[in-house]
């Protein structure tokens, strides 16, 4: 029995010594997903028969409905911005409440909902931009109005399981396009 233990000990000692070498073990660098999107080239959406126009990224595809609600699709990102137009008919207060409620419906999954007021007196455009952080279904939303005739909401959705860290570069890219929409929005009288 002692002989078999000695043989086992010598064998383990030999394996231990032979497995040691002079090669230094270096940790692998941490990898980050680097999504690089092209700089946006914007064109006017004035060809629609709607009471408003704005600039839209050429990489996006605009699909319009007869009521001036539309989808702005980003096929390379599996993302869509849904625009919903409503005329103001003595119901501005209710439209504002609905616009805010739409953003705060994501409160259960959101880590943070940050709101940023938007005012463009020159174009008579007033509204609010919402940035929704966390694994919510929509990560950016806004509403804008001229406070007398027009009301427009927009919501960004991705056709994928919400994982905020993974889609953050795409969210930031499309959010930049949404801000551009707000800044270039013109109401037609």
PDB file of C-alpha atoms in Angstrom:
ATOM      1  CA  UNK A   1       0.000   0.000   0.000  1.00  0.00           C
ATOM      2  CA  UNK A   2       2.835   2.370   0.831  1.00  0.00           C
ATOM      3  CA  UNK A   3       4.374   1.576  -2.518  1.00  0.00           C
ATOM      4  CA  UNK A   4       1.248   2.623  -4.414  1.00  0.00           C
ATOM      5  CA  UNK A   5       1.022   5.833  -2.354  1.00  0.00           C
ATOM      6  CA  UNK A   6       4.677   6.592  -3.111  1.00  0.00           C
ATOM      7  CA  UNK A   7       4.106   6.008  -6.815  1.00  0.00           C
ATOM      8  CA  UNK A   8       1.002   8.238  -6.736  1.00  0.00           C
ATOM      9  CA  UNK A   9       2.909  10.943  -4.829  1.00  0.00           C
ATOM     10  CA  UNK A  10       5.851  10.836  -7.275  1.00  0.00           C
ATOM     11  CA  UNK A  11       3.448  10.902 -10.231  1.00  0.00           C
ATOM     12  CA  UNK A  12       1.560  13.927  -8.860  1.00  0.00           C
ATOM     13  CA  UNK A  13       4.843  15.655  -8.043  1.00  0.00           C
ATOM     14  CA  UNK A  14       6.094  15.013 -11.580  1.00  0.00           C
ATOM     15  CA  UNK A  15       2.858  16.343 -13.124  1.00  0.00           C
ATOM     16  CA  UNK A  16       2.952  19.427 -10.887  1.00  0.00           C
ATOM     17  CA  UNK A  17       6.573  20.240 -11.703  1.00  0.00           C
ATOM     18  CA  UNK A  18       6.202  19.583 -15.441  1.00  0.00           C
ATOM     19  CA  UNK A  19       3.121  21.796 -15.682  1.00  0.00           C
ATOM     20  CA  UNK A  20       5.066  24.803 -14.454  1.00  0.00           C
ATOM     21  CA  UNK A  21       6.803  26.775 -17.166  1.00  0.00           C
ATOM     22  CA  UNK A  22       8.305  30.196 -17.647  1.00  0.00           C
ATOM     23  CA  UNK A  23       5.522  31.555 -19.848  1.00  0.00           C
ATOM     24  CA  UNK A  24       3.825  34.523 -18.283  1.00  0.00           C
ATOM     25  CA  UNK A  25       0.069  34.387 -18.194  1.00  0.00           C
ATOM     26  CA  UNK A  26      -1.455  37.658 -19.339  1.00  0.00           C
ATOM     27  CA  UNK A  27      -5.095  38.486 -18.816  1.00  0.00           C
ATOM     28  CA  UNK A  28      -7.121  39.023 -21.962  1.00  0.00           C
ATOM     29  CA  UNK A  29      -8.143  42.622 -22.548  1.00  0.00           C
ATOM     30  CA  UNK A  30     -11.785  43.303 -21.880  1.00  0.00           C
ATOM     31  CA  UNK A  31     -13.701  43.612 -25.116  1.00  0.00           C
ATOM     32  CA  UNK A  32     -16.337  46.204 -25.819  1.00  0.00           C
ATOM     33  CA  UNK A  33     -18.895  46.050 -28.593  1.00  0.00           C
ATOM     34  CA  UNK A  34     -17.989  48.915 -30.910  1.00  0.00           C
ATOM     35  CA  UNK A  35     -20.946  49.886 -33.043  1.00  0.00           C
ATOM     36  CA  UNK A  36     -19.961  52.599 -35.467  1.00  0.00           C
ATOM     37  CA  UNK A  37     -22.782  54.329 -37.300  1.00  0.00           C
ATOM     38  CA  UNK A  38     -22.249  56.733 -40.195  1.00  0.00           C
ATOM     39  CA  UNK A  39     -22.733  60.445 -39.665  1.00  0.00           C
ATOM     40  CA  UNK A  40     -26.305  61.381 -40.421  1.00  0.00           C
ATOM     41  CA  UNK A  41     -27.158  63.081 -43.687  1.00  0.00           C
ATOM     42  CA  UNK A  42     -30.541  64.767 -43.326  1.00  0.00           C
ATOM     43  CA  UNK A  43     -33.175  65.567 -45.938  1.00  0.00           C
ATOM     44  CA  UNK A  44     -36.456  67.438 -45.606  1.00  0.00           C
ATOM     45  CA  UNK A  45     -39.616  65.361 -45.294  1.00  0.00           C
ATOM     46  CA  UNK A  46     -41.701  68.068 -46.980  1.00  0.00           C
ATOM     47  CA  UNK A  47     -42.995  65.729 -49.702  1.00  0.00           C
ATOM     48  CA  UNK A  48     -45.654  64.355 -47.334  1.00  0.00           C
ATOM     49  CA  UNK A  49     -49.123  65.833 -47.435  1.00  0.00           C
ATOM     50  CA  UNK A  50     -49.070  66.684 -43.712  1.00  0.00           C
ATOM     51  CA  UNK A  51     -49.394  69.900 -41.671  1.00  0.00           C
ATOM     52  CA  UNK A  52     -45.738  69.644 -40.623  1.00  0.00           C
ATOM     53  CA  UNK A  53     -42.300  68.843 -42.001  1.00  0.00           C
ATOM     54  CA  UNK A  54     -38.947  67.980 -40.471  1.00  0.00           C
ATOM     55  CA  UNK A  55     -35.528  66.696 -41.458  1.00  0.00           C
ATOM     56  CA  UNK A  56     -34.972  62.951 -41.421  1.00  0.00           C
ATOM     57  CA  UNK A  57     -31.829  60.837 -41.738  1.00  0.00           C
ATOM     58  CA  UNK A  58     -31.308  59.403 -45.238  1.00  0.00           C
ATOM     59  CA  UNK A  59     -30.520  56.019 -43.667  1.00  0.00           C
ATOM     60  CA  UNK A  60     -34.079  55.844 -42.341  1.00  0.00           C
ATOM     61  CA  UNK A  61     -37.144  54.827 -44.310  1.00  0.00           C
ATOM     62  CA  UNK A  62     -40.310  56.914 -43.780  1.00  0.00           C
ATOM     63  CA  UNK A  63     -43.629  55.087 -44.092  1.00  0.00           C
ATOM     64  CA  UNK A  64     -46.554  57.496 -43.876  1.00  0.00           C
ATOM     65  CA  UNK A  65     -50.228  56.876 -43.224  1.00  0.00           C
ATOM     66  CA  UNK A  66     -53.109  58.974 -44.512  1.00  0.00           C
ATOM     67  CA  UNK A  67     -53.644  60.588 -41.084  1.00  0.00           C
ATOM     68  CA  UNK A  68     -49.995  61.852 -40.990  1.00  0.00           C
ATOM     69  CA  UNK A  69     -48.991  59.308 -38.393  1.00  0.00           C
ATOM     70  CA  UNK A  70     -45.938  57.444 -39.619  1.00  0.00           C
ATOM     71  CA  UNK A  71     -43.152  54.991 -38.985  1.00  0.00           C
ATOM     72  CA  UNK A  72     -39.510  55.937 -39.461  1.00  0.00           C
ATOM     73  CA  UNK A  73     -37.648  52.664 -39.808  1.00  0.00           C
ATOM     74  CA  UNK A  74     -33.942  52.035 -39.286  1.00  0.00           C
ATOM     75  CA  UNK A  75     -33.527  48.631 -40.970  1.00  0.00           C
ATOM     76  CA  UNK A  76     -29.841  48.237 -40.086  1.00  0.00           C
ATOM     77  CA  UNK A  77     -30.645  48.633 -36.384  1.00  0.00           C
ATOM     78  CA  UNK A  78     -34.016  46.858 -36.216  1.00  0.00           C
ATOM     79  CA  UNK A  79     -35.456  50.083 -34.819  1.00  0.00           C
ATOM     80  CA  UNK A  80     -38.539  52.170 -35.564  1.00  0.00           C
ATOM     81  CA  UNK A  81     -39.626  55.628 -34.464  1.00  0.00           C
ATOM     82  CA  UNK A  82     -43.416  55.808 -34.369  1.00  0.00           C
ATOM     83  CA  UNK A  83     -44.805  59.299 -34.996  1.00  0.00           C
ATOM     84  CA  UNK A  84     -48.404  60.009 -34.070  1.00  0.00           C
ATOM     85  CA  UNK A  85     -50.053  63.256 -35.200  1.00  0.00           C
ATOM     86  CA  UNK A  86     -53.217  64.678 -33.675  1.00  0.00           C
ATOM     87  CA  UNK A  87     -54.873  68.011 -34.400  1.00  0.00           C
ATOM     88  CA  UNK A  88     -55.558  70.117 -31.323  1.00  0.00           C
ATOM     89  CA  UNK A  89     -59.325  70.589 -30.981  1.00  0.00           C
ATOM     90  CA  UNK A  90     -59.842  72.183 -27.581  1.00  0.00           C
ATOM     91  CA  UNK A  91     -58.107  69.131 -26.066  1.00  0.00           C
ATOM     92  CA  UNK A  92     -54.501  70.277 -25.593  1.00  0.00           C
ATOM     93  CA  UNK A  93     -54.550  69.480 -21.876  1.00  0.00           C
ATOM     94  CA  UNK A  94     -55.632  65.884 -22.504  1.00  0.00           C
ATOM     95  CA  UNK A  95     -53.069  65.468 -25.315  1.00  0.00           C
ATOM     96  CA  UNK A  96     -50.295  66.682 -22.982  1.00  0.00           C
ATOM     97  CA  UNK A  97     -51.418  64.288 -20.247  1.00  0.00           C
ATOM     98  CA  UNK A  98     -51.503  61.408 -22.754  1.00  0.00           C
ATOM     99  CA  UNK A  99     -48.026  62.349 -24.053  1.00  0.00           C
ATOM    100  CA  UNK A 100     -46.586  62.293 -20.539  1.00  0.00           C
ATOM    101  CA  UNK A 101     -48.448  59.119 -19.603  1.00  0.00           C
ATOM    102  CA  UNK A 102     -47.022  57.353 -22.675  1.00  0.00           C
ATOM    103  CA  UNK A 103     -43.482  57.947 -21.412  1.00  0.00           C
ATOM    104  CA  UNK A 104     -44.145  57.048 -17.795  1.00  0.00           C
ATOM    105  CA  UNK A 105     -45.826  53.743 -18.713  1.00  0.00           C
ATOM    106  CA  UNK A 106     -42.255  52.386 -18.923  1.00  0.00           C
ATOM    107  CA  UNK A 107     -41.623  53.231 -15.270  1.00  0.00           C
ATOM    108  CA  UNK A 108     -41.718  49.579 -14.146  1.00  0.00           C
ATOM    109  CA  UNK A 109     -38.736  48.528 -16.292  1.00  0.00           C
ATOM    110  CA  UNK A 110     -36.920  51.864 -16.449  1.00  0.00           C
ATOM    111  CA  UNK A 111     -34.031  52.749 -14.174  1.00  0.00           C
ATOM    112  CA  UNK A 112     -34.351  56.473 -14.895  1.00  0.00           C
ATOM    113  CA  UNK A 113     -36.756  58.615 -16.915  1.00  0.00           C
ATOM    114  CA  UNK A 114     -35.178  61.994 -17.603  1.00  0.00           C
ATOM    115  CA  UNK A 115     -37.250  64.743 -19.174  1.00  0.00           C
ATOM    116  CA  UNK A 116     -35.863  67.689 -21.114  1.00  0.00           C
ATOM    117  CA  UNK A 117     -38.090  70.642 -22.046  1.00  0.00           C
ATOM    118  CA  UNK A 118     -37.906  71.804 -25.646  1.00  0.00           C
ATOM    119  CA  UNK A 119     -38.731  75.350 -26.759  1.00  0.00           C
ATOM    120  CA  UNK A 120     -38.278  76.832 -30.225  1.00  0.00           C
ATOM    121  CA  UNK A 121     -40.085  80.175 -30.212  1.00  0.00           C
ATOM    122  CA  UNK A 122     -39.060  80.956 -33.788  1.00  0.00           C
ATOM    123  CA  UNK A 123     -40.917  77.893 -35.113  1.00  0.00           C
ATOM    124  CA  UNK A 124     -43.589  77.972 -32.387  1.00  0.00           C
ATOM    125  CA  UNK A 125     -42.651  74.488 -31.242  1.00  0.00           C
ATOM    126  CA  UNK A 126     -42.854  73.480 -27.586  1.00  0.00           C
ATOM    127  CA  UNK A 127     -42.521  70.057 -26.064  1.00  0.00           C
ATOM    128  CA  UNK A 128     -40.649  67.534 -23.973  1.00  0.00           C
ATOM    129  CA  UNK A 129     -38.008  64.905 -24.732  1.00  0.00           C
ATOM    130  CA  UNK A 130     -37.879  61.805 -22.517  1.00  0.00           C
ATOM    131  CA  UNK A 131     -34.780  59.630 -22.204  1.00  0.00           C
ATOM    132  CA  UNK A 132     -35.637  56.284 -20.650  1.00  0.00           C
ATOM    133  CA  UNK A 133     -32.689  54.352 -19.221  1.00  0.00           C
ATOM    134  CA  UNK A 134     -32.971  50.672 -18.439  1.00  0.00           C
ATOM    135  CA  UNK A 135     -34.533  47.636 -20.059  1.00  0.00           C
ATOM    136  CA  UNK A 136     -37.745  49.415 -21.065  1.00  0.00           C
ATOM    137  CA  UNK A 137     -39.525  48.755 -24.355  1.00  0.00           C
ATOM    138  CA  UNK A 138     -38.963  52.345 -25.525  1.00  0.00           C
ATOM    139  CA  UNK A 139     -35.773  54.278 -24.749  1.00  0.00           C
ATOM    140  CA  UNK A 140     -36.624  57.703 -26.173  1.00  0.00           C
ATOM    141  CA  UNK A 141     -39.864  59.605 -26.642  1.00  0.00           C
ATOM    142  CA  UNK A 142     -40.997  63.147 -27.250  1.00  0.00           C
ATOM    143  CA  UNK A 143     -44.022  65.271 -27.847  1.00  0.00           C
ATOM    144  CA  UNK A 144     -44.184  68.665 -29.535  1.00  0.00           C
ATOM    145  CA  UNK A 145     -46.985  71.115 -30.149  1.00  0.00           C
ATOM    146  CA  UNK A 146     -47.629  74.639 -31.330  1.00  0.00           C
ATOM    147  CA  UNK A 147     -50.218  74.772 -28.497  1.00  0.00           C
ATOM    148  CA  UNK A 148     -53.053  75.827 -30.813  1.00  0.00           C
ATOM    149  CA  UNK A 149     -53.458  73.452 -33.787  1.00  0.00           C
ATOM    150  CA  UNK A 150     -50.924  70.624 -33.854  1.00  0.00           C
ATOM    151  CA  UNK A 151     -49.672  67.872 -31.536  1.00  0.00           C
ATOM    152  CA  UNK A 152     -47.042  65.254 -32.440  1.00  0.00           C
ATOM    153  CA  UNK A 153     -45.627  62.379 -30.375  1.00  0.00           C
ATOM    154  CA  UNK A 154     -42.711  60.072 -31.180  1.00  0.00           C
ATOM    155  CA  UNK A 155     -41.536  56.816 -29.590  1.00  0.00           C
ATOM    156  CA  UNK A 156     -38.448  54.736 -30.332  1.00  0.00           C
ATOM    157  CA  UNK A 157     -38.746  50.939 -30.286  1.00  0.00           C
ATOM    158  CA  UNK A 158     -36.256  48.184 -31.108  1.00  0.00           C
ATOM    159  CA  UNK A 159     -37.357  44.786 -32.407  1.00  0.00           C
ATOM    160  CA  UNK A 160     -35.256  42.912 -29.885  1.00  0.00           C
ATOM    161  CA  UNK A 161     -35.319  41.910 -26.235  1.00  0.00           C
ATOM    162  CA  UNK A 162     -34.595  45.079 -24.234  1.00  0.00           C
ATOM    163  CA  UNK A 163     -31.011  45.045 -22.985  1.00  0.00           C
ATOM    164  CA  UNK A 164     -30.081  48.672 -22.454  1.00  0.00           C
ATOM    165  CA  UNK A 165     -26.308  48.210 -22.315  1.00  0.00           C
ATOM    166  CA  UNK A 166     -26.239  46.345 -25.630  1.00  0.00           C
ATOM    167  CA  UNK A 167     -28.415  48.737 -27.620  1.00  0.00           C
ATOM    168  CA  UNK A 168     -27.141  51.977 -26.055  1.00  0.00           C
ATOM    169  CA  UNK A 169     -25.034  53.055 -29.085  1.00  0.00           C
ATOM    170  CA  UNK A 170     -28.028  52.560 -31.389  1.00  0.00           C
ATOM    171  CA  UNK A 171     -30.320  54.350 -28.911  1.00  0.00           C
ATOM    172  CA  UNK A 172     -27.961  57.328 -28.830  1.00  0.00           C
ATOM    173  CA  UNK A 173     -27.766  57.429 -32.630  1.00  0.00           C
ATOM    174  CA  UNK A 174     -31.539  57.362 -33.194  1.00  0.00           C
ATOM    175  CA  UNK A 175     -32.109  59.711 -30.251  1.00  0.00           C
ATOM    176  CA  UNK A 176     -29.848  62.215 -32.046  1.00  0.00           C
ATOM    177  CA  UNK A 177     -32.080  61.882 -35.105  1.00  0.00           C
ATOM    178  CA  UNK A 178     -35.166  62.438 -32.939  1.00  0.00           C
ATOM    179  CA  UNK A 179     -33.650  65.627 -31.518  1.00  0.00           C
ATOM    180  CA  UNK A 180     -32.936  66.733 -35.105  1.00  0.00           C
ATOM    181  CA  UNK A 181     -36.609  66.095 -35.939  1.00  0.00           C
ATOM    182  CA  UNK A 182     -37.689  68.305 -33.050  1.00  0.00           C
ATOM    183  CA  UNK A 183     -35.226  71.071 -33.942  1.00  0.00           C
ATOM    184  CA  UNK A 184     -36.171  71.155 -37.623  1.00  0.00           C
ATOM    185  CA  UNK A 185     -39.925  70.677 -37.204  1.00  0.00           C
ATOM    186  CA  UNK A 186     -41.962  73.288 -39.085  1.00  0.00           C
ATOM    187  CA  UNK A 187     -45.708  73.642 -38.788  1.00  0.00           C
ATOM    188  CA  UNK A 188     -47.616  74.423 -41.973  1.00  0.00           C
ATOM    189  CA  UNK A 189     -50.411  76.919 -41.507  1.00  0.00           C
TER     190      UNK A 189
END
